[in-house]
């Protein structure tokens, strides 16, 4: 693990743009270190997630090796809820025994925190280091992202002082109410981490034992093989919230067997907003309305013959502003 | 000694026993430390606002010191030991809940969404659902968004909790 972190730090110090302002370099450096740590560190632990009255206790394992990244999130308690990612492939086991196999798009290159994104970050948030603290028994640095307007949430992050790993995170709205938070209660960094669950091969048949394979064949909803192509779709956001820039535009399938949708992605450096447009002819299952899950808001509405869905880690007003100003400008 | 202190704290000792134990506590620094720890636990349970930030480290240490019961013991002492251990263990959880509750606002997300929408530029009315658990097909959008959002870069697989929590 250590050489990897060393490499990450070496890459950070040589990154262009970061050196420009020494006052900012430190804070941005932390964010980048955290991003590298999230991808390169081997760790396993238990964390508590809380949003309103909703509390989840989950176990998380992350391993990075020559074959790439493998991670698993297991909900503890209740029916089986588990998500396993093996590089760009994601398996979901969510309650009803369904196994969704997805191919992760756009997740190949990391970190997504490009230099231009880091400069956007400073335009939209006042970043400062908070007090030193503890998290899961580890010494932590804290970073506070105070938004410069009310179009985004405030974030506070506790980062492990040695590895940069995120130990705690709190998201607050404008009056200072907690939208959601999570914190490791127990964390092991490096060392002997259980790897039995790691998916060894891209073929789903080979990665499961016999009983799992039977379940897989019965319930498999989709196989890998979804596609994504960069396009100029013609769809526009007329009143894009200040500070957001388009980072991706593609035509993609969300699951194999489904018709492709248009997917636009905007970011203010920290939060992301996705805009999905699909034809009503696809008979989408989503019902129009505004939905919240902690920091994430989803707003769905019908625009002409299309279903428009906006998803983002931003306040409802920001999601609505985007949704209400989407139009087809022609190709 | 530990269980005697625990019993004393619970007020389950006779008066003469208590006095004898208290004078022993005064003489033995280790017992005194134990006495203080139990009081700290009591204080925290009563006054969560004044919880020490570093308490989890102290407790972790304590949990490691706490012996595992292997030898057969009398029923009474087992019960007491169980109390002592669970007090330390549950305090770990309590410390975290306290940390969370200090920062928790009382407004549910949906209510907030209502408030925020009223101040939004749009005048159209929106139906706000407390959760999208009922809404099949939402997972696909959620997962697709998490793949590309910069927040995933920092939090890693922890962001999948939104998909898990939506169930």
XYZ file of C-alpha atoms in Angstrom:
498
model
C 0.000 0.000 0.000
C 2.715 2.429 0.982
C 4.486 2.656 -2.372
C 1.135 3.392 -3.984
C 0.442 6.307 -1.734
C 3.933 7.515 -2.364
C 3.272 7.340 -6.075
C -0.012 9.167 -5.623
C 1.709 11.940 -3.736
C 4.461 12.153 -6.329
C 1.813 12.496 -9.024
C 0.093 15.176 -7.022
C 3.150 17.282 -6.532
C 3.910 17.178 -10.228
C 0.347 17.986 -11.290
C 0.205 21.246 -13.248
C -2.083 24.021 -12.099
C -2.018 22.905 -8.518
C 1.208 24.806 -7.910
C -0.201 28.154 -9.017
C -1.487 29.355 -5.670
C 0.289 28.093 -2.591
C -2.623 29.001 -0.311
C -4.989 26.861 -2.329
C -2.557 24.148 -3.148
C -2.815 22.573 0.268
C -6.605 22.288 0.314
C -6.850 21.088 -3.260
C -3.955 18.766 -2.594
C -5.974 17.163 0.167
C -8.951 16.624 -2.095
C -6.769 15.013 -4.728
C -5.051 12.884 -2.125
C -8.478 11.764 -0.958
C -9.478 10.856 -4.496
C -6.294 8.860 -4.983
C -6.710 7.190 -1.608
C -10.285 6.177 -2.423
C -9.033 4.396 -5.549
C -5.644 3.032 -4.477
C -5.969 2.111 -0.812
C -6.873 -1.356 0.404
C -9.330 -1.023 3.237
C -12.316 -2.618 4.884
C -14.607 -1.265 7.518
C -18.064 -0.582 8.824
C -19.768 2.757 8.451
C -22.988 4.368 9.560
C -24.981 6.428 7.095
C -27.697 8.732 8.355
C -30.135 10.915 6.488
C -33.128 12.274 8.393
C -34.585 9.351 10.276
C -32.957 6.879 7.936
C -29.925 5.062 9.330
C -27.945 2.400 7.497
C -25.035 0.384 8.753
C -22.907 -0.995 5.963
C -19.733 -2.908 5.477
C -17.364 -1.721 2.786
C -14.302 -3.409 1.326
C -11.975 -1.977 -1.276
C -9.002 -3.709 -2.864
C -6.734 -2.336 -5.550
C -4.369 -4.809 -7.239
C -2.746 -5.546 -10.590
C -6.162 -6.512 -12.004
C -7.605 -3.169 -10.996
C -10.156 -2.063 -8.454
C -12.586 -4.264 -6.590
C -15.053 -3.002 -4.078
C -18.021 -4.286 -2.201
C -20.725 -2.567 -0.211
C -23.001 -4.701 1.956
C -26.001 -3.395 3.831
C -26.029 -4.996 7.278
C -29.374 -6.109 8.565
C -32.573 -6.752 6.672
C -32.673 -8.468 3.332
C -29.596 -8.833 1.203
C -28.455 -5.584 -0.323
C -25.053 -5.724 -1.839
C -23.154 -3.968 -4.573
C -19.941 -5.363 -5.998
C -17.799 -3.468 -8.451
C -14.989 -4.982 -10.430
C -13.371 -2.184 -12.434
C -16.091 -1.087 -14.841
C -18.584 -3.813 -13.984
C -21.133 -3.538 -11.241
C -23.307 -6.237 -9.707
C -26.282 -5.269 -7.576
C -28.120 -7.617 -5.274
C -31.034 -5.590 -4.023
C -33.552 -7.342 -1.839
C -35.744 -9.143 -4.306
C -32.960 -11.453 -5.431
C -32.475 -9.571 -8.659
C -28.975 -9.366 -9.993
C -28.397 -6.392 -12.187
C -25.173 -6.484 -14.060
C -24.094 -3.128 -15.291
C -21.174 -1.757 -17.093
C -19.918 1.404 -15.552
C -19.487 4.137 -18.113
C -17.075 7.016 -17.926
C -15.551 5.558 -14.801
C -12.434 4.330 -16.515
C -10.185 7.298 -15.991
C -9.612 8.637 -12.525
C -9.457 10.908 -10.823
C -12.243 12.841 -12.455
C -10.848 15.798 -10.526
C -9.127 17.431 -13.453
C -7.232 20.723 -13.032
C -10.116 22.686 -14.567
C -12.475 21.041 -12.138
C -10.297 22.048 -9.226
C -10.361 25.661 -10.391
C -14.164 25.449 -10.710
C -14.157 24.222 -7.138
C -12.550 27.417 -5.901
C -15.007 29.567 -7.812
C -17.970 27.824 -6.209
C -16.761 26.949 -2.726
C -14.692 28.596 -0.064
C -12.352 25.766 0.911
C -10.598 25.775 4.226
C -9.001 23.312 6.577
C -10.781 22.754 9.860
C -9.488 21.446 13.141
C -7.561 18.209 13.371
C -9.759 15.459 14.707
C -10.176 11.730 15.074
C -12.230 9.340 12.987
C -12.586 5.574 13.539
C -9.550 5.808 15.802
C -7.386 7.492 13.179
C -5.976 10.980 13.152
C -7.845 13.082 10.607
C -7.560 16.387 8.782
C -10.826 18.166 8.133
C -11.761 20.066 4.994
C -14.734 22.406 4.786
C -16.346 23.351 1.479
C -18.551 26.378 2.071
C -20.675 27.171 -0.987
C -20.542 30.734 -2.310
C -24.274 30.661 -3.144
C -27.377 28.631 -2.284
C -27.256 26.414 -5.358
C -25.122 23.784 -3.658
C -24.611 22.135 -0.302
C -21.835 22.649 2.224
C -19.549 19.674 2.788
C -17.259 18.777 5.631
C -14.851 15.887 5.173
C -12.585 14.075 7.594
C -9.583 12.648 5.810
C -7.149 10.142 7.313
C -3.939 12.111 7.867
C -1.651 9.317 6.595
C -3.508 7.837 3.621
C -6.036 10.553 2.765
C -8.916 8.091 3.016
C -12.303 9.651 3.758
C -13.269 8.743 7.340
C -16.354 10.898 7.873
C -18.426 13.226 5.727
C -21.255 15.607 6.502
C -23.411 17.498 4.010
C -25.290 20.570 5.233
C -27.895 22.803 3.647
C -27.957 26.582 3.735
C -29.439 27.002 7.246
C -26.865 24.480 8.466
C -29.101 21.413 8.789
C -27.478 18.080 8.141
C -28.746 16.543 4.924
C -26.784 13.363 5.348
C -23.628 12.080 6.934
C -21.584 8.986 7.148
C -18.737 7.862 9.331
C -16.610 4.793 9.709
C -17.060 3.169 13.108
C -14.373 0.629 12.389
C -11.753 0.706 9.684
C -8.779 -1.432 8.730
C -6.362 0.093 6.256
C -4.106 -2.305 4.377
C -3.145 -5.661 5.853
C -5.011 -8.901 5.387
C -8.279 -8.119 3.688
C -10.724 -10.854 2.748
C -10.568 -11.226 -1.042
C -12.792 -14.256 -1.528
C -15.621 -12.117 -2.846
C -13.500 -10.566 -5.575
C -14.793 -11.227 -9.031
C -11.919 -12.890 -10.889
C -13.239 -12.742 -14.420
C -15.485 -10.554 -16.500
C -17.854 -13.389 -17.238
C -20.523 -13.503 -14.571
C -20.816 -17.299 -14.865
C -17.295 -17.869 -13.670
C -17.391 -15.678 -10.659
C -20.095 -17.303 -8.641
C -20.341 -20.656 -6.941
C -22.927 -23.175 -8.099
C -25.864 -21.963 -6.037
C -25.091 -18.383 -6.838
C -24.839 -19.265 -10.506
C -28.288 -20.846 -10.431
C -29.681 -17.771 -8.796
C -27.853 -15.722 -11.361
C -29.402 -17.586 -14.275
C -32.846 -17.301 -12.801
C -32.785 -13.689 -11.934
C -30.295 -12.144 -14.262
C -31.877 -9.100 -15.744
C -29.076 -7.819 -17.886
C -25.622 -8.877 -18.970
C -22.599 -6.699 -19.590
C -22.617 -5.142 -22.993
C -24.195 -1.790 -22.485
C -22.847 0.943 -24.684
C -21.977 4.588 -24.472
C -21.053 6.911 -27.312
C -20.066 10.572 -27.021
C -22.568 12.656 -28.992
C -23.803 16.152 -29.579
C -27.402 15.436 -28.705
C -28.919 18.847 -29.341
C -30.402 18.911 -25.852
C -29.601 22.090 -23.942
C -29.981 23.395 -20.416
C -31.212 26.967 -20.881
C -30.645 28.139 -17.305
C -27.647 26.132 -16.171
C -26.992 26.998 -12.489
C -23.966 29.264 -11.961
C -20.678 27.477 -11.625
C -21.740 24.276 -13.396
C -19.998 23.171 -16.560
C -20.760 20.313 -18.884
C -18.230 17.524 -18.446
C -19.840 14.731 -20.484
C -22.477 14.241 -23.149
C -23.292 10.765 -24.363
C -25.843 8.394 -25.757
C -25.845 5.304 -23.554
C -27.836 2.344 -22.370
C -28.490 2.116 -18.658
C -29.032 -1.628 -18.871
C -28.661 -4.059 -21.701
C -31.881 -4.649 -23.529
C -33.031 -1.125 -22.851
C -33.152 1.566 -25.468
C -30.366 4.134 -25.240
C -30.867 7.412 -23.412
C -29.143 10.774 -23.731
C -26.996 11.532 -20.696
C -25.557 15.009 -20.030
C -23.285 15.517 -17.009
C -22.529 18.861 -15.348
C -20.239 19.567 -12.406
C -19.265 22.466 -10.164
C -16.064 20.679 -9.156
C -17.603 18.758 -6.268
C -21.273 18.080 -6.965
C -22.573 16.514 -10.152
C -25.838 16.909 -12.048
C -26.953 14.330 -14.582
C -29.642 15.012 -17.161
C -31.228 11.939 -18.765
C -33.578 12.211 -21.709
C -35.354 9.197 -23.120
C -38.260 8.694 -25.455
C -41.600 7.870 -23.869
C -41.771 5.174 -26.543
C -39.257 3.278 -24.340
C -42.006 3.008 -21.728
C -39.784 4.172 -18.856
C -40.915 2.894 -15.453
C -40.142 6.120 -13.624
C -43.062 8.240 -12.514
C -42.747 12.034 -12.736
C -42.045 13.869 -9.469
C -39.330 15.015 -7.106
C -37.584 12.413 -4.979
C -34.932 12.773 -2.280
C -32.399 10.349 -0.871
C -30.086 12.258 1.410
C -27.931 14.565 -0.634
C -29.327 13.271 -3.921
C -32.420 14.752 -5.520
C -34.135 13.221 -8.509
C -36.699 15.110 -10.523
C -38.553 13.535 -13.389
C -40.952 15.203 -15.799
C -42.362 14.744 -19.250
C -41.146 17.089 -21.982
C -43.036 16.589 -25.238
C -42.580 12.919 -26.078
C -39.662 12.441 -23.714
C -39.089 11.607 -20.100
C -36.602 14.027 -18.590
C -34.834 12.965 -15.377
C -32.400 15.188 -13.491
C -30.224 13.662 -10.750
C -27.773 15.601 -8.601
C -26.096 16.004 -5.206
C -27.552 19.499 -5.042
C -30.534 21.220 -3.381
C -33.982 20.681 -4.939
C -34.022 24.224 -6.334
C -30.907 23.526 -8.387
C -32.303 20.277 -9.805
C -35.588 22.038 -10.617
C -33.820 24.964 -12.261
C -32.056 22.539 -14.579
C -35.138 20.441 -15.277
C -37.366 23.416 -16.050
C -34.940 24.870 -18.563
C -34.059 21.801 -20.619
C -34.999 22.105 -24.278
C -34.169 20.476 -27.575
C -32.181 22.970 -29.622
C -31.806 20.794 -32.708
C -28.702 19.017 -33.879
C -12.251 -5.534 41.265
C -13.840 -4.250 38.055
C -17.056 -6.068 38.645
C -17.127 -4.928 42.274
C -16.867 -1.328 41.072
C -19.549 -1.936 38.503
C -21.803 -3.395 41.186
C -21.078 -0.442 43.419
C -22.003 1.916 40.598
C -25.261 0.061 40.179
C -25.987 0.488 43.895
C -26.153 -3.259 44.388
C -23.651 -3.488 47.252
C -24.456 -3.389 50.930
C -23.299 -0.292 52.760
C -20.386 -1.926 54.589
C -19.232 -3.595 51.400
C -19.368 -0.219 49.633
C -17.270 1.473 52.273
C -14.666 -1.248 52.177
C -14.506 -1.045 48.404
C -14.283 2.729 48.376
C -11.339 2.703 50.749
C -9.641 0.093 48.557
C -10.248 2.271 45.504
C -8.529 5.169 47.240
C -5.466 3.016 47.905
C -5.125 1.417 44.486
C -4.396 3.757 41.573
C -5.585 1.153 39.083
C -8.923 0.806 40.801
C -9.186 4.565 40.953
C -8.750 4.705 37.187
C -11.450 2.091 36.813
C -13.752 4.077 39.092
C -13.183 7.177 36.976
C -13.876 5.314 33.770
C -17.212 4.077 35.077
C -18.080 7.586 36.095
C -17.115 8.855 32.690
C -19.478 6.317 31.139
C -22.203 7.449 33.503
C -21.529 11.090 32.743
C -21.660 10.529 29.035
C -24.922 8.645 29.295
C -26.406 11.520 31.251
C -24.787 14.429 29.432
C -24.178 13.566 25.814
C -23.417 17.199 24.994
C -20.195 17.148 26.953
C -18.802 14.038 25.381
C -15.093 14.134 24.786
C -14.165 14.048 21.162
C -11.429 11.526 21.713
C -13.579 9.177 23.734
C -13.656 6.466 21.106
C -9.905 6.010 21.333
C -10.084 5.637 25.097
C -12.931 3.178 24.741
C -11.245 1.163 22.081
C -8.330 0.784 24.436
C -10.740 -0.183 27.172
C -12.432 -2.789 25.063
C -9.078 -4.401 24.398
C -8.220 -4.451 28.089
C -11.611 -5.879 28.985
C -11.008 -9.600 29.501
C -12.968 -12.247 27.647
C -14.758 -14.580 30.022
C -13.502 -18.108 29.499
C -13.582 -19.562 32.992
C -16.924 -20.637 34.397
C -18.272 -18.104 36.852
C -21.218 -17.671 39.092
C -24.438 -16.491 37.503
C -24.385 -13.154 39.258
C -20.899 -12.135 38.272
C -21.543 -13.153 34.661
C -24.473 -10.830 34.528
C -22.451 -7.990 35.950
C -19.535 -8.574 33.662
C -21.940 -8.599 30.786
C -23.174 -5.203 31.872
C -19.676 -3.823 32.107
C -18.745 -5.031 28.638
C -21.919 -3.968 26.988
C -21.641 -0.555 28.589
C -18.302 -0.036 26.903
C -19.480 -1.459 23.600
C -22.717 0.438 23.492
C -20.905 3.618 24.393
C -18.978 3.313 21.148
C -22.262 3.371 19.294
C -23.593 6.105 21.550
C -20.591 8.331 20.936
C -21.268 8.107 17.235
C -24.970 8.724 17.575
C -24.174 11.754 19.728
C -21.758 13.016 17.145
C -24.471 12.638 14.555
C -27.337 14.042 16.609
C -25.382 17.171 17.473
C -25.358 17.978 13.803
C -28.785 16.705 12.873
C -31.512 19.095 11.900
C -35.056 18.037 12.693
C -36.534 18.743 9.301
C -37.136 15.757 7.083
C -35.773 16.000 3.581
C -39.151 16.115 1.919
C -40.303 18.999 4.053
C -37.138 20.837 3.191
C -37.665 20.179 -0.441
C -41.078 21.777 -0.118
C -39.622 24.843 1.504
C -36.860 25.185 -0.985
C -39.114 24.773 -3.919
C -41.298 27.605 -2.680
C -38.342 29.910 -2.977
C -37.421 28.543 -6.385
C -37.860 30.662 -9.453
C -40.486 28.320 -10.850
C -44.073 28.734 -9.839
C -45.298 25.342 -11.014
C -46.311 22.938 -8.277
C -44.223 19.839 -7.641
C -45.246 16.648 -5.994
C -42.584 15.637 -3.501
C -42.208 12.010 -2.566
C -40.298 11.145 0.588
C -38.487 8.312 -1.113
C -38.170 6.829 -4.538
C -38.240 3.283 -3.200
C -41.609 2.802 -4.838
C -40.310 3.985 -8.133
C -38.883 1.155 -10.151
C -36.327 2.120 -12.706
C -34.893 4.864 -10.486
C -31.925 2.654 -9.569
C -30.696 2.814 -13.133
C -30.555 6.599 -13.109
C -29.022 6.673 -9.666
C -26.288 4.209 -10.537
C -25.611 5.881 -13.876
C -25.266 9.229 -12.140
C -22.936 7.893 -9.467
C -20.613 6.530 -12.128
C -19.901 9.986 -13.433
C -20.313 12.272 -10.449
C -17.120 13.776 -9.013
C -18.346 13.025 -5.487
C -17.852 9.320 -6.183
C -14.193 10.015 -6.711
C -13.664 11.000 -3.110
C -16.105 8.713 -1.332
C -15.662 5.604 -3.502
C -18.174 2.790 -3.048
C -19.716 4.582 -0.073
C -21.802 6.604 -2.535
C -23.614 3.381 -3.478
C -25.276 3.703 -0.077
C -27.831 5.919 -1.801
C -28.929 3.026 -3.974
C -28.887 0.671 -0.991
C -30.719 3.137 1.258
C -33.387 3.669 -1.364
C -34.603 0.138 -0.634
